[in-house]
Coordinates of C-alpha atoms in Angstrom, one line a residue:
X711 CA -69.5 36.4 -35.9
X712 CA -71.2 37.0 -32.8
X713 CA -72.5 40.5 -31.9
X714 CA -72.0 41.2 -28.1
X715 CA -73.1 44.2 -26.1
X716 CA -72.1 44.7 -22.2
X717 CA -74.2 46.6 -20.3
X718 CA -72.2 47.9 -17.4
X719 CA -68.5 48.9 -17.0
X720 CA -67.8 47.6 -13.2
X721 CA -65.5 45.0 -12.6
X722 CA -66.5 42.3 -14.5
X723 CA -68.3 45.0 -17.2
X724 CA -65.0 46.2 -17.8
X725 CA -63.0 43.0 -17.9
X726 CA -65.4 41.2 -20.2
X727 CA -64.7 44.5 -22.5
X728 CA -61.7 44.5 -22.9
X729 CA -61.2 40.6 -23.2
X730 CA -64.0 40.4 -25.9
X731 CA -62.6 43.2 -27.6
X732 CA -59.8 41.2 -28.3
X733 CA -61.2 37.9 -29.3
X734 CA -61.5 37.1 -33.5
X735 CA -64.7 35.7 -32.9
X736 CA -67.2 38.0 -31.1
X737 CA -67.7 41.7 -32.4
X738 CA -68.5 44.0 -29.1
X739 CA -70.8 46.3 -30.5
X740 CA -71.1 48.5 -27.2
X741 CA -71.1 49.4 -23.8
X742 CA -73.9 50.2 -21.8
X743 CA -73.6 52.5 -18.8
X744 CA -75.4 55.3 -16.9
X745 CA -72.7 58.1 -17.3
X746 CA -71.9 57.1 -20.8
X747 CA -68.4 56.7 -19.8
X748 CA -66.1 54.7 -22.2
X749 CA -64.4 52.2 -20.5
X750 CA -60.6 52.9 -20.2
X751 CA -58.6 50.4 -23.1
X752 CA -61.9 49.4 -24.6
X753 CA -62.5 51.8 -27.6
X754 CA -65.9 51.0 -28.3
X755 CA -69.5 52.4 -28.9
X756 CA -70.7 54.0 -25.2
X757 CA -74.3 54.3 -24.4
X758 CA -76.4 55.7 -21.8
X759 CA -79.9 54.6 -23.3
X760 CA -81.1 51.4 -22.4
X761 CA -83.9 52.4 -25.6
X762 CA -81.2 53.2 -27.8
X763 CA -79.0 49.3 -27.7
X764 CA -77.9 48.2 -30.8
X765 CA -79.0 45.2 -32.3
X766 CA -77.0 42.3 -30.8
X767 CA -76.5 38.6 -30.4
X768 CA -76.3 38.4 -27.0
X769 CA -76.1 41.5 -24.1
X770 CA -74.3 40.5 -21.2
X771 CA -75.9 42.8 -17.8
X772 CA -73.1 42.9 -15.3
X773 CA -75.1 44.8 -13.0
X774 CA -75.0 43.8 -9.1
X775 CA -77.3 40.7 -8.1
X776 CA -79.6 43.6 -6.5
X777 CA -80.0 45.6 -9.8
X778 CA -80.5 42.2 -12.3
X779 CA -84.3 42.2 -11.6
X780 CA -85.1 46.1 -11.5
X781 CA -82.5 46.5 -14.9
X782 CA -84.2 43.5 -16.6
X783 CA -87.5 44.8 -16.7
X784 CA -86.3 48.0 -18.8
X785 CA -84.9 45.5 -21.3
X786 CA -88.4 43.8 -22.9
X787 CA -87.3 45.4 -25.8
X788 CA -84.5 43.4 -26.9
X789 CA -84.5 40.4 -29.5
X790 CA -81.4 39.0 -28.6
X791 CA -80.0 36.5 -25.7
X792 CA -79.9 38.3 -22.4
X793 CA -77.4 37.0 -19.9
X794 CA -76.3 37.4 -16.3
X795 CA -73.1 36.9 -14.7
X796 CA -73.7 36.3 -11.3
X797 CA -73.3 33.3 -9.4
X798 CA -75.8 33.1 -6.1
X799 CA -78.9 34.2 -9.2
X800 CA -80.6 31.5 -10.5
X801 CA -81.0 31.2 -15.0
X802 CA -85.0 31.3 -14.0
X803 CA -84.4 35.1 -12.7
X804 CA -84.6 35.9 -16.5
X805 CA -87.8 34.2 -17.6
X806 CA -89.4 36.5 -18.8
X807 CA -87.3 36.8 -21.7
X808 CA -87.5 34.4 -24.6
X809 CA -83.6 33.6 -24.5
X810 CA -81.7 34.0 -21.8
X811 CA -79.2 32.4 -19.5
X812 CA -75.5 32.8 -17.6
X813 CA -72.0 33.8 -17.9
X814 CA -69.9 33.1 -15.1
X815 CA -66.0 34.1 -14.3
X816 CA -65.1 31.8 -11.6
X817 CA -62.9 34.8 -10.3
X818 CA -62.6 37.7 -8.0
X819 CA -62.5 40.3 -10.1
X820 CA -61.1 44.2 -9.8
X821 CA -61.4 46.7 -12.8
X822 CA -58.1 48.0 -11.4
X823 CA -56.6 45.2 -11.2
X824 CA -54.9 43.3 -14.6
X825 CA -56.8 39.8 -15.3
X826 CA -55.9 37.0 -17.9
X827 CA -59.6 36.1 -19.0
X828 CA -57.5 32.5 -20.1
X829 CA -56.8 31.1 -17.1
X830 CA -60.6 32.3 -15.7
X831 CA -62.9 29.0 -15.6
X832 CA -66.6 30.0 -16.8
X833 CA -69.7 28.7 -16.0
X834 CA -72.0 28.5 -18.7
X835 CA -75.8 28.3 -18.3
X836 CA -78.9 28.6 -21.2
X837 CA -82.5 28.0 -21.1
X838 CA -82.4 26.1 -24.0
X839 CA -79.5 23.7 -26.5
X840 CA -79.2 26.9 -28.7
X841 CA -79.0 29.1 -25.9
X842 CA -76.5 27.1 -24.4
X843 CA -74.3 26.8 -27.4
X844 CA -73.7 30.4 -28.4
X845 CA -72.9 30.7 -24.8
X846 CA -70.4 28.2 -24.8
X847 CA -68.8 30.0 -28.3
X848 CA -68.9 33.7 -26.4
X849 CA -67.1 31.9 -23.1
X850 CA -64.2 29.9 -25.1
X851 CA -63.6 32.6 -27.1
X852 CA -61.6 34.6 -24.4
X853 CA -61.2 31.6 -21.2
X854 CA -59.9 27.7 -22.0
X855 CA -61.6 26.8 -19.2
X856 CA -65.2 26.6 -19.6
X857 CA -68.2 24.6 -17.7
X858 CA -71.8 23.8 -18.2
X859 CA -73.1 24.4 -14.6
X860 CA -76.8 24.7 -13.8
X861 CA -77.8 27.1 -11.1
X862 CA -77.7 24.9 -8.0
X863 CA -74.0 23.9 -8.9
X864 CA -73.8 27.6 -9.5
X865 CA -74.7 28.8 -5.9
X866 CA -72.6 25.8 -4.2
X867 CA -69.6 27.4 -6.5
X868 CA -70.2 30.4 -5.1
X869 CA -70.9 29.5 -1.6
X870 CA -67.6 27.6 -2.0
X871 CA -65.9 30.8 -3.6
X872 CA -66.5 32.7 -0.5
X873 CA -65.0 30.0 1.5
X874 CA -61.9 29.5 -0.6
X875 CA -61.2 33.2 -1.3
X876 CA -63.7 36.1 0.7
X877 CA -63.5 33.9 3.9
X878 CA -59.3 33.5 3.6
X879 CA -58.2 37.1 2.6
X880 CA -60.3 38.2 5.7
X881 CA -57.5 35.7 7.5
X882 CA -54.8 37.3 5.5
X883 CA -56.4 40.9 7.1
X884 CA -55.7 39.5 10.7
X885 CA -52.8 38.2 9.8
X886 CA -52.0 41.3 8.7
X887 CA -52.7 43.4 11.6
X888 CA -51.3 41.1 13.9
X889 CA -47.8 41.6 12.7
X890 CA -48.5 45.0 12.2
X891 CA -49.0 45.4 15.9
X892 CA -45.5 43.9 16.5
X893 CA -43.9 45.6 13.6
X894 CA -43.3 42.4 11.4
X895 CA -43.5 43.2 7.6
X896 CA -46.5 40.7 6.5
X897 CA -44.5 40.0 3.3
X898 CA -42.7 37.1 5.5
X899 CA -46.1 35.1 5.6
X900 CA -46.3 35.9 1.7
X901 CA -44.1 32.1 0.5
X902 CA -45.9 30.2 3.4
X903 CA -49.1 31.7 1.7
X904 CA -47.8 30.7 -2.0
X905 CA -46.5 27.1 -1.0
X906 CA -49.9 26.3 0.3
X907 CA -51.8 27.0 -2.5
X908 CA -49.1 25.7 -4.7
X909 CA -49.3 22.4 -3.0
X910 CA -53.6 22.4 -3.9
X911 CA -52.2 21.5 -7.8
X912 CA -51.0 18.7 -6.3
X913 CA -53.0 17.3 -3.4
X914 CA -56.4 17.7 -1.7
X915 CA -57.2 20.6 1.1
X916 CA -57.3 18.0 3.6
X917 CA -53.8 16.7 3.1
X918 CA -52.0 20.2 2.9
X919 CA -54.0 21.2 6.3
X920 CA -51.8 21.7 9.0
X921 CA -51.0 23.2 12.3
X922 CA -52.0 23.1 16.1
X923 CA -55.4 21.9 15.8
X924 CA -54.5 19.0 13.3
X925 CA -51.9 17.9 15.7
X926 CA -53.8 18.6 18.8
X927 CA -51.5 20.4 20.0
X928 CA -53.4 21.9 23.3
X929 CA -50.4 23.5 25.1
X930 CA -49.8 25.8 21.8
X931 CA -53.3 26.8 21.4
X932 CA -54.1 27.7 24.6
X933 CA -50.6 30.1 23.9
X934 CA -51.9 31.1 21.4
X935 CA -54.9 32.5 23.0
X936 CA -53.5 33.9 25.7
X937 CA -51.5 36.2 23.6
X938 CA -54.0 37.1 21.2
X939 CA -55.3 40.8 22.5
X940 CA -57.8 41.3 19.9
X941 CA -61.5 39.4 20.6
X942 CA -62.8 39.3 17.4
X943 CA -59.2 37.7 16.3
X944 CA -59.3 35.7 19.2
X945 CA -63.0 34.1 19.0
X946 CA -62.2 33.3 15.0
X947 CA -59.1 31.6 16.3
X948 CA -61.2 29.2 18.6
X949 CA -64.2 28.9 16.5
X950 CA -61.4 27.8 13.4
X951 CA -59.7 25.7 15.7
X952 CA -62.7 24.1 17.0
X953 CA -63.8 23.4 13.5
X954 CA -60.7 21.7 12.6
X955 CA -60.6 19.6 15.5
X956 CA -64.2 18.2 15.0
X957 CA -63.4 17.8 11.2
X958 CA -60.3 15.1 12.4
X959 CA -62.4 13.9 15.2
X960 CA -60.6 15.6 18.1
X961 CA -61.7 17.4 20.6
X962 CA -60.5 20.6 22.9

């Protein structure tokens, strides 16, 4: 069996608790965190000495990108497999270790929020085959969806994450507050939303794209803009629209 330590109880600290705490394969030995807080629905050991880690297989630092390179040097210490989670960080970020490499959720994640660690792809990254494989054993034991991915595929992931996910709930935020303004509950966009991304399990972006700018549909755009009061709204509405028109090869 496994011995895995966590060392950090935000939002994928916490998550990664509680799913390898259920998993008949990996024993979490403890969780590291400044206040020494337990993490809520994960009963295990809680530590606020870095000195003072248990012996384990593998420790998982879930710290922001930012804090990865101060926290790691405080972590010479350790004998086991140290491991990142972060996408846009590179494997080589923990080379001064002797074993080390990546765990990646392929997910935005919220320690408020309820998360099925199943459905959750994961990249998986080592330095070496060995490395690799007890990576590959931690990530399958709580998703059944799990990738090698080197650290360039890593970063275009991400980049791509951002697109797909940061990039459209920013949308759904105008969205939002434009039928706010006109007192229109937002919940009526909420099926168009779903059916969109249910038609992705089926077909490409590019054939579920739709709209204005697809059909070149000038005299609605211009509308469009003309009504829209807001300028940061209405400069991401012509910059998107612009965009999709050069991507079909049509201009405004």
């Amino acid at each position: 069996m496994i011995k895995v330590s966590i060392l950090g109880s935000g939002n994928i600290g916490t998550h990664l608790c509680r799913a390898l705490l259920k998993s008949e394969s990996i024993l979490l030995l403890e969780n590291y965190n400044r206040k020494g807080i337990p993490i809520e629905n994960c009963p295990v050991s809680v530590t606020s000495n870095l000195s003072a880690l248990q012996k384990a297989d593998v420790y998982i630092v879930t710290f922001s990108d930012q804090a990865l390179v101060e926290i790691s040097k405080t972590l010479q210490h350790l004998d086991g497999i140290i491991v990142h989670t972060s996408g846009a960080t590179p494997l080589e970020t923990l080379s001064s270790f002797d074993q080390y490499g990546v765990i990646y959720p392929i997910q935005s994640i919220r320690k408020e929020l309820p998360i099925d660690f199943k459905n959750v792809p994961i990249g998986v990254e080592g330095n070496m085959p060995t490395v690799t494989n007890t990576l590959k054993i931690v990530a399958k034991s709580i998703s059944d969806h799990v990738e090698l991915l080197d650290s360039q595929q890593r970063l275009q992931l991400h980049i791509a994450a951002v697109f797909a996910n940061n990039f459209s709930n920013f949308m759904y935020i105008q969205a939002a507050q434009i039928c706010k303004k006109s007192r229109i509950d937002f919940k009526l966009m909420l099926p168009l939303i779903t059916d969109t991304i249910e038609k992705l399990n089926i077909a490409t972006p590019e054939d579920v794209q739709t709209g204005p700018a697809v059909r070149n549909d000038l005299l609605t755009i211009e509308k469009h803009l003309s009504h829209i009061e807001n300028e940061q709204q209405k400069e991401l509405y012509s910059i998107l629209t612009k965009a999709i028109q050069n991507h079909n090869g049509k201009k405004l």
